[in-house]
Amino acid sequence: MDSLPLQWIPNGLFSGLINLLTLILLNISGTLTKLDKVASDGLPALQEAVVDDYRLCCALSKLHHFSIEHSCSTTKPQPDLILCDSLMPNNILRAVLWVLGISALIGNLAVLFWRLRQKGVGGGKKTLSLMVGNLALADVMMGVYMLIIAVADLTFGEDYFLVAPEWRSSIMCKLAGVLSVLSSEASVFFVTLISVDCFLGIVFPLKNFSLGKKSTTVIIVVLWFLALCLSIVPTLSFGSDSDVYGLSDVCIGLPLTTKASDVTTSFNRRLGIRSGDWLISHGTGKKASWILAIVLFLGVNLVSFLLVLCCYVAIFISVRRTASAVRVNAHREREVKMAVKMALIVMTDFCCWMPIIIMGILSQTGTVTLSTEVYAWVVVLVLPINSSLNPFLYTFFTVCCATKPKAKPQKRNQTNQN
């Protein structure tokens, strides 16, 4: 069938075609709005299909003898990630998505509520509370994003592939895309800011390097503006076929896939077609998926992680030297607690950022090709780890970081003099 204005392909459309070997459906992607999966016992002799909409390949996927990879060809380039079922590949991912989404939302809302009610004693504590409050606000957005994806998965169910193009271009998906990038990058910025502030306040306690309330407020405003620009502008300005940035089925463009550097067409001689109108598209070569995603998730996040790591290593060394000089049990206990908390912070940052960085580098260099399920696991489990754990880490870590040991050295000197 060619150029027929088909709007609906029902389940029983191909019933009775028991000897059909080749199915050709072309120039119908612009009119097709409803599509049912072909029954598993339909088209028993089908060996090959040529279509211009990859969703038709998905509809044929229920056939026991039919392989999408080897038996279905398309006349148009296929998307990087092809989902022929639900938005979430399995129930485990679906459950984890709901659990982490709800925990990130409730946990960070609780932190925000607690921070707003807290009066704060001393400038250092107020500035740190302001930083952690903004970090919680950024992580709330990650919880909202995950719940949007969870609700979409629940709404579309197993028929998601039928509405995949419409979903990726919908307002709700664009909103989820803005929230995911805004939350991710703002969280990275604020974790780095908190680490630098802790470093200045503990390693240089007597040099007044700590950030004041006014300077902290200015930096926070600048960081939010930068995160907003990085999330809103690319999400709303570029389509999924852009080389700069685009949205996947989970509404975020991670640098975990590559695109064909060129698309060639070839004549399928096995079909015995003599017309030059029916050509099969093939992707040749590999190129980076989205340049902006590579810059953000591989460049900015890597630099931030290294900076956070250096800050906490310096903090640990400084506290250990102080404890060794004083030789007081209280300082030893503080050293152990400090080491545990810093190890947890660095470990969660590593678990959140480094898997994406490593897999992104491997995929962009062509070393590995990541499957759709791996992509989904990264979005559901790896990306929101910090958003779920930050309320616990930074709320309990506040007292340790906010302490400005300016008076303690004087007490130690007085003790030595006595």
Coordinates of C-alpha atoms in Angstrom, one line a residue:
M1 CA 0.0 0.0 0.0
D2 CA 1.4 3.4 -1.0
S3 CA 0.1 6.9 -0.2
L4 CA -3.2 5.7 1.2
P5 CA -4.7 8.1 3.8
L6 CA -4.9 5.5 6.5
Q7 CA -5.9 6.8 9.9
W8 CA -6.3 3.5 11.8
I9 CA -4.8 0.1 11.4
P10 CA -6.9 -2.2 13.5
N11 CA -5.8 -5.6 14.9
G12 CA -7.8 -7.7 12.3
L13 CA -6.8 -5.7 9.2
F14 CA -4.4 -8.4 8.0
S15 CA -6.4 -11.4 9.0
G16 CA -6.6 -14.1 6.3
L17 CA -3.3 -13.1 4.7
I18 CA -1.7 -16.4 5.6
N19 CA 0.6 -16.4 2.5
L20 CA 1.8 -12.8 2.7
L21 CA 5.6 -12.8 2.6
T22 CA 6.3 -9.0 2.2
L23 CA 4.3 -6.1 3.6
I24 CA 4.9 -2.6 2.3
L25 CA 3.2 0.4 3.9
L26 CA 4.6 3.7 2.7
N27 CA 3.6 7.4 2.9
I28 CA 1.1 6.9 5.6
S29 CA 3.0 8.2 8.6
G30 CA 1.5 11.7 8.2
T31 CA -2.1 10.4 8.4
L32 CA -1.8 7.5 10.8
T33 CA -3.2 8.4 14.2
K34 CA -4.3 5.0 15.7
L35 CA -2.5 1.7 15.5
D36 CA -3.1 -1.7 17.1
K37 CA -0.6 -4.4 17.6
V38 CA -0.8 -7.3 15.2
A39 CA -2.0 -10.5 16.9
S40 CA 0.7 -13.1 17.6
D41 CA -0.9 -15.6 15.2
G42 CA -1.4 -13.1 12.4
L43 CA 0.6 -13.0 9.1
P44 CA 2.2 -16.4 9.8
A45 CA 4.3 -16.3 6.6
L46 CA 5.5 -12.7 6.8
Q47 CA 9.3 -12.5 6.2
E48 CA 9.9 -8.8 5.6
A49 CA 8.2 -5.4 6.1
V50 CA 9.0 -2.0 4.6
V51 CA 7.4 1.0 6.3
D52 CA 8.0 4.7 6.7
D53 CA 7.0 4.8 10.4
Y54 CA 9.0 2.7 12.9
R55 CA 5.8 2.3 15.0
L56 CA 4.5 -0.1 12.4
C57 CA 7.6 -2.3 13.1
C58 CA 6.6 -2.2 16.8
A59 CA 3.1 -3.2 15.9
L60 CA 4.5 -6.3 14.2
S61 CA 6.7 -7.2 17.1
K62 CA 4.1 -9.6 18.6
L63 CA 4.6 -12.0 15.7
H64 CA 6.6 -15.0 17.0
H65 CA 8.7 -15.4 13.9
F66 CA 9.2 -11.7 13.2
S67 CA 12.3 -9.8 14.2
I68 CA 12.3 -6.0 14.2
E69 CA 16.1 -5.8 13.8
H70 CA 16.3 -8.2 10.8
S71 CA 12.8 -8.2 9.2
C72 CA 11.6 -4.6 9.3
S73 CA 13.1 -1.8 7.2
T74 CA 12.1 1.9 7.3
T75 CA 12.3 4.5 4.6
K76 CA 13.0 7.2 7.2
P77 CA 15.7 7.4 9.8
Q78 CA 14.7 5.8 13.1
P79 CA 15.0 7.5 16.5
D80 CA 18.1 6.8 18.6
L81 CA 16.1 5.0 21.2
I82 CA 13.2 2.8 20.0
L83 CA 10.6 1.8 22.5
C84 CA 8.1 -0.8 21.3
D85 CA 6.3 -1.2 24.6
S86 CA 5.9 0.9 27.7
L87 CA 7.9 4.0 28.6
M88 CA 9.5 2.0 31.4
P89 CA 10.9 -1.4 30.2
N90 CA 10.0 -3.4 33.3
N91 CA 8.1 -3.3 36.6
I92 CA 11.3 -3.0 38.7
L93 CA 12.2 0.3 37.0
R94 CA 8.6 1.4 37.3
A95 CA 8.6 0.8 41.1
V96 CA 12.0 2.5 41.6
L97 CA 10.8 5.5 39.6
W98 CA 7.9 6.0 41.9
V99 CA 9.9 5.4 45.1
L100 CA 12.7 7.7 44.3
G101 CA 10.4 10.3 42.9
I102 CA 8.2 10.4 46.0
S103 CA 11.2 10.3 48.4
A104 CA 13.0 13.1 46.6
L105 CA 9.8 15.2 46.6
I106 CA 8.8 14.6 50.2
G107 CA 12.4 14.7 51.6
N108 CA 13.3 17.9 50.0
L109 CA 10.0 19.6 50.8
A110 CA 10.6 18.7 54.5
V111 CA 14.1 20.2 54.3
L112 CA 12.6 23.4 52.8
F113 CA 10.0 23.6 55.5
W114 CA 12.5 23.1 58.2
R115 CA 14.9 25.7 56.7
L116 CA 12.2 28.3 56.4
R117 CA 11.3 27.8 60.1
Q118 CA 14.8 27.9 61.3
K119 CA 16.0 31.2 62.6
G120 CA 19.7 30.5 62.3
V121 CA 22.4 31.6 64.8
G122 CA 25.4 33.4 63.3
G123 CA 26.2 34.4 59.8
G124 CA 27.9 31.2 58.8
K125 CA 25.0 29.1 59.7
K126 CA 22.5 31.4 57.9
T127 CA 24.5 31.3 54.7
L128 CA 24.9 27.5 54.8
S129 CA 21.2 27.2 55.5
L130 CA 20.5 29.4 52.5
M131 CA 22.6 27.2 50.3
V132 CA 21.1 24.0 51.5
G133 CA 17.6 25.4 51.1
N134 CA 18.3 26.2 47.5
L135 CA 19.8 22.8 47.0
A136 CA 16.6 21.3 48.4
L137 CA 14.5 23.4 46.0
A138 CA 16.5 22.1 43.0
D139 CA 16.1 18.6 44.2
V140 CA 12.3 19.0 44.6
M141 CA 12.2 19.7 40.9
M142 CA 13.9 16.3 40.2
G143 CA 11.2 14.6 42.2
V144 CA 8.5 16.4 40.2
Y145 CA 10.2 15.4 37.0
M146 CA 10.4 11.8 38.0
L147 CA 6.7 11.8 39.0
I148 CA 5.8 13.3 35.6
I149 CA 7.5 10.4 33.8
A150 CA 5.9 7.9 36.2
V151 CA 2.4 9.3 35.5
A152 CA 3.1 9.3 31.8
D153 CA 4.2 5.7 31.9
L154 CA 1.1 4.8 33.9
T155 CA -1.1 6.7 31.5
F156 CA 0.2 5.3 28.2
G157 CA 0.9 1.8 29.4
E158 CA 2.0 -0.8 26.8
D159 CA 0.7 1.4 24.0
Y160 CA 3.3 4.2 24.6
F161 CA 5.1 3.6 21.3
L162 CA 1.9 4.6 19.5
V163 CA 2.1 8.1 20.9
A164 CA 5.9 8.4 21.3
P165 CA 6.4 11.2 18.7
E166 CA 3.5 13.2 20.1
W167 CA 4.7 12.8 23.7
R168 CA 8.3 13.9 22.9
S169 CA 6.9 17.1 21.3
S170 CA 4.2 17.8 23.9
I171 CA 4.2 20.7 26.4
M172 CA 4.3 18.3 29.4
C173 CA 7.5 16.5 28.1
K174 CA 9.1 19.9 27.4
L175 CA 8.2 21.0 31.0
A176 CA 9.7 17.7 32.3
G177 CA 12.8 18.3 30.2
V178 CA 13.3 21.8 31.6
L179 CA 12.8 20.6 35.2
S180 CA 15.3 17.7 34.8
V181 CA 18.1 19.8 33.4
L182 CA 17.3 22.7 35.7
S183 CA 17.3 20.4 38.8
S184 CA 20.4 18.5 37.7
E185 CA 22.6 21.5 36.9
A186 CA 21.4 23.6 39.8
S187 CA 22.0 20.7 42.2
V188 CA 25.5 20.4 40.8
F189 CA 26.2 24.1 41.2
F190 CA 24.9 24.2 44.8
V191 CA 26.7 21.1 45.9
T192 CA 29.9 22.7 44.5
L193 CA 29.1 26.0 46.3
I194 CA 28.5 24.3 49.6
S195 CA 31.8 22.3 49.2
V196 CA 33.8 25.5 48.5
D197 CA 32.2 27.3 51.4
C198 CA 33.0 24.5 53.8
F199 CA 36.5 24.4 52.5
L200 CA 37.0 28.1 53.1
G201 CA 35.4 28.1 56.5
I202 CA 37.3 25.1 57.9
V203 CA 40.7 25.2 56.1
F204 CA 41.1 29.0 56.5
P205 CA 39.1 29.7 59.7
L206 CA 41.1 32.9 60.6
K207 CA 41.4 34.6 57.2
N208 CA 37.7 35.5 56.8
F209 CA 37.4 33.8 53.5
S210 CA 33.9 32.5 54.3
L211 CA 31.0 33.8 52.1
G212 CA 28.8 36.4 53.7
K213 CA 25.0 36.5 53.4
K214 CA 25.1 39.2 50.7
S215 CA 27.8 37.6 48.5
T216 CA 26.0 34.2 49.0
T217 CA 22.7 35.6 47.8
V218 CA 24.4 37.2 44.7
I219 CA 26.1 33.9 43.8
I220 CA 22.8 31.9 44.3
V221 CA 20.9 34.3 42.0
V222 CA 23.7 34.0 39.3
L223 CA 23.7 30.2 39.6
W224 CA 19.9 29.9 39.2
F225 CA 20.0 32.3 36.2
L226 CA 22.7 30.1 34.6
A227 CA 20.8 26.9 35.3
L228 CA 17.6 28.4 33.9
C229 CA 19.4 29.4 30.7
L230 CA 20.9 26.0 30.3
S231 CA 17.5 24.3 30.7
I232 CA 14.9 26.5 29.1
V233 CA 16.8 27.8 26.1
P234 CA 17.9 24.5 24.6
T235 CA 14.7 22.6 25.5
L236 CA 12.4 25.1 23.8
S237 CA 14.7 26.1 20.9
F238 CA 15.8 22.8 19.4
G239 CA 13.9 19.8 18.1
S240 CA 14.9 16.1 18.7
D241 CA 16.6 16.0 15.3
S242 CA 19.0 18.9 16.3
D243 CA 22.7 18.3 16.8
V244 CA 22.7 20.8 19.7
Y245 CA 20.1 19.3 22.0
G246 CA 16.9 17.2 22.0
L247 CA 14.5 15.2 24.1
S248 CA 14.4 11.5 24.4
D249 CA 11.4 9.4 25.4
V250 CA 12.1 10.3 29.1
C251 CA 12.3 14.0 28.2
I252 CA 16.0 14.5 28.9
G253 CA 18.9 14.5 26.5
L254 CA 21.7 12.5 28.0
P255 CA 25.0 12.0 26.1
L256 CA 24.5 8.2 26.0
T257 CA 23.6 7.7 22.4
T258 CA 25.1 8.6 19.0
K259 CA 23.5 9.6 15.7
A260 CA 24.3 8.5 12.2
S261 CA 26.6 11.0 10.6
D262 CA 24.9 10.4 7.2
V263 CA 21.8 8.7 5.9
T264 CA 22.0 6.7 2.6
T265 CA 19.2 5.0 0.7
S266 CA 19.5 1.8 -1.1
F267 CA 17.2 -0.3 -3.4
N268 CA 15.9 -3.4 -1.7
R269 CA 16.4 -6.0 -4.5
R270 CA 14.9 -8.8 -2.5
L271 CA 11.5 -7.3 -2.8
G272 CA 11.7 -7.3 -6.6
I273 CA 10.6 -3.6 -6.8
R274 CA 11.6 -1.8 -9.9
S275 CA 10.4 1.6 -9.0
G276 CA 13.0 4.0 -7.5
D277 CA 10.4 5.4 -5.1
W278 CA 10.8 2.7 -2.4
L279 CA 14.3 3.1 -1.0
I280 CA 15.5 1.9 2.4
S281 CA 17.3 4.3 4.7
H282 CA 20.5 3.3 6.4
G283 CA 22.5 5.3 8.9
T284 CA 26.3 5.4 8.1
G285 CA 29.0 6.5 10.5
K286 CA 28.6 7.9 14.0
K287 CA 28.6 11.4 15.4
A288 CA 27.8 12.9 18.8
S289 CA 24.2 13.0 19.7
W290 CA 23.7 16.4 21.3
I291 CA 26.7 18.8 21.8
L292 CA 25.1 20.7 24.7
A293 CA 24.4 17.4 26.6
I294 CA 28.1 16.5 26.2
V295 CA 29.2 19.9 27.5
L296 CA 26.8 19.7 30.5
F297 CA 27.0 16.1 31.7
L298 CA 30.5 15.3 30.6
G299 CA 32.2 18.6 31.0
V300 CA 30.6 20.7 33.7
N301 CA 29.7 17.7 36.0
L302 CA 33.2 16.3 35.7
V303 CA 34.9 19.5 36.7
S304 CA 32.4 20.0 39.6
F305 CA 33.0 16.5 40.9
L306 CA 36.8 17.0 40.9
L307 CA 36.4 20.3 42.6
V308 CA 34.1 18.8 45.3
L309 CA 36.6 15.9 45.8
C310 CA 39.5 18.3 46.2
C311 CA 37.6 20.5 48.7
Y312 CA 36.7 17.6 51.0
V313 CA 40.1 16.0 50.8
A314 CA 41.6 19.3 51.9
I315 CA 39.0 19.6 54.7
F316 CA 39.7 16.1 56.0
I317 CA 43.5 16.8 56.0
S318 CA 43.0 20.1 57.8
V319 CA 40.7 18.6 60.5
R320 CA 43.1 15.7 61.0
R321 CA 46.1 18.0 61.5
T322 CA 44.1 20.0 64.0
A323 CA 43.1 16.9 65.9
S324 CA 46.6 15.5 66.0
A325 CA 48.0 18.8 67.3
V326 CA 45.4 19.1 70.1
R327 CA 45.2 15.4 70.9
V328 CA 41.8 15.6 72.5
N329 CA 39.3 12.8 72.3
A330 CA 36.5 15.2 71.3
H331 CA 38.5 16.2 68.2
R332 CA 39.2 12.6 67.4
E333 CA 35.5 11.8 67.5
R334 CA 34.8 14.9 65.3
E335 CA 37.4 13.7 62.9
V336 CA 35.8 10.3 62.5
K337 CA 32.3 11.8 62.0
M338 CA 33.7 14.3 59.5
A339 CA 35.4 11.5 57.6
V340 CA 32.2 9.4 57.4
K341 CA 30.0 12.4 56.3
M342 CA 32.5 13.5 53.7
A343 CA 32.9 9.9 52.4
L344 CA 29.1 9.7 52.0
I345 CA 28.9 13.0 50.1
V346 CA 31.8 12.2 47.8
M347 CA 30.4 8.7 47.2
T348 CA 26.9 9.8 46.3
D349 CA 28.3 12.5 44.0
F350 CA 30.5 9.8 42.4
C351 CA 27.5 7.4 42.0
C352 CA 25.4 10.1 40.5
W353 CA 27.8 11.8 38.1
M354 CA 30.6 9.4 37.2
P355 CA 28.4 6.6 35.7
I356 CA 26.9 9.1 33.3
I357 CA 30.3 10.6 32.5
I358 CA 32.0 7.2 31.9
M359 CA 29.1 5.8 29.9
G360 CA 28.9 9.0 28.0
I361 CA 32.6 9.0 27.0
L362 CA 32.4 5.3 26.0
S363 CA 29.3 5.8 23.9
Q364 CA 30.4 9.0 22.2
T365 CA 33.7 7.4 21.2
G366 CA 31.9 4.4 19.8
T367 CA 33.4 2.0 22.3
V368 CA 30.0 0.7 23.5
T369 CA 26.4 1.0 22.3
L370 CA 24.0 1.4 25.2
S371 CA 20.5 -0.2 25.0
T372 CA 17.2 1.5 25.8
E373 CA 17.0 -0.4 29.1
V374 CA 20.4 0.9 30.2
Y375 CA 19.3 4.5 29.3
A376 CA 16.2 4.0 31.4
W377 CA 18.2 2.7 34.4
V378 CA 20.5 5.7 34.3
V379 CA 17.5 8.1 34.3
V380 CA 15.6 6.3 37.0
L381 CA 18.3 5.1 39.4
V382 CA 21.6 7.0 38.7
L383 CA 20.5 10.6 37.9
P384 CA 18.2 11.1 41.0
I385 CA 20.5 9.5 43.6
N386 CA 21.7 12.9 44.9
S387 CA 18.2 14.4 44.9
S388 CA 17.0 11.6 47.2
L389 CA 20.0 11.5 49.6
N390 CA 20.9 15.2 49.7
P391 CA 18.2 16.1 52.3
F392 CA 19.8 13.6 54.7
L393 CA 23.4 14.4 54.0
Y394 CA 23.3 18.1 54.0
T395 CA 20.8 18.6 56.8
F396 CA 22.8 16.5 59.2
F397 CA 26.0 17.9 57.8
T398 CA 25.0 21.5 58.5
V399 CA 26.3 21.7 62.1
C400 CA 29.7 20.3 61.1
C401 CA 30.2 22.6 58.1
A402 CA 28.6 25.7 59.7
T403 CA 30.9 25.7 62.7
K404 CA 33.5 28.5 62.3
P405 CA 36.4 27.5 64.5
K406 CA 37.6 31.0 65.1
A407 CA 37.5 31.0 68.8
K408 CA 38.8 27.5 69.3
P409 CA 42.4 28.3 68.4
Q410 CA 42.5 31.1 71.0
K411 CA 41.3 28.7 73.6
R412 CA 44.0 26.2 72.7
N413 CA 46.6 28.9 72.9
Q414 CA 45.4 30.0 76.3
T415 CA 45.6 26.4 77.5
N416 CA 49.1 26.0 76.2
Q417 CA 50.1 29.3 78.0
N418 CA 48.6 28.0 81.3

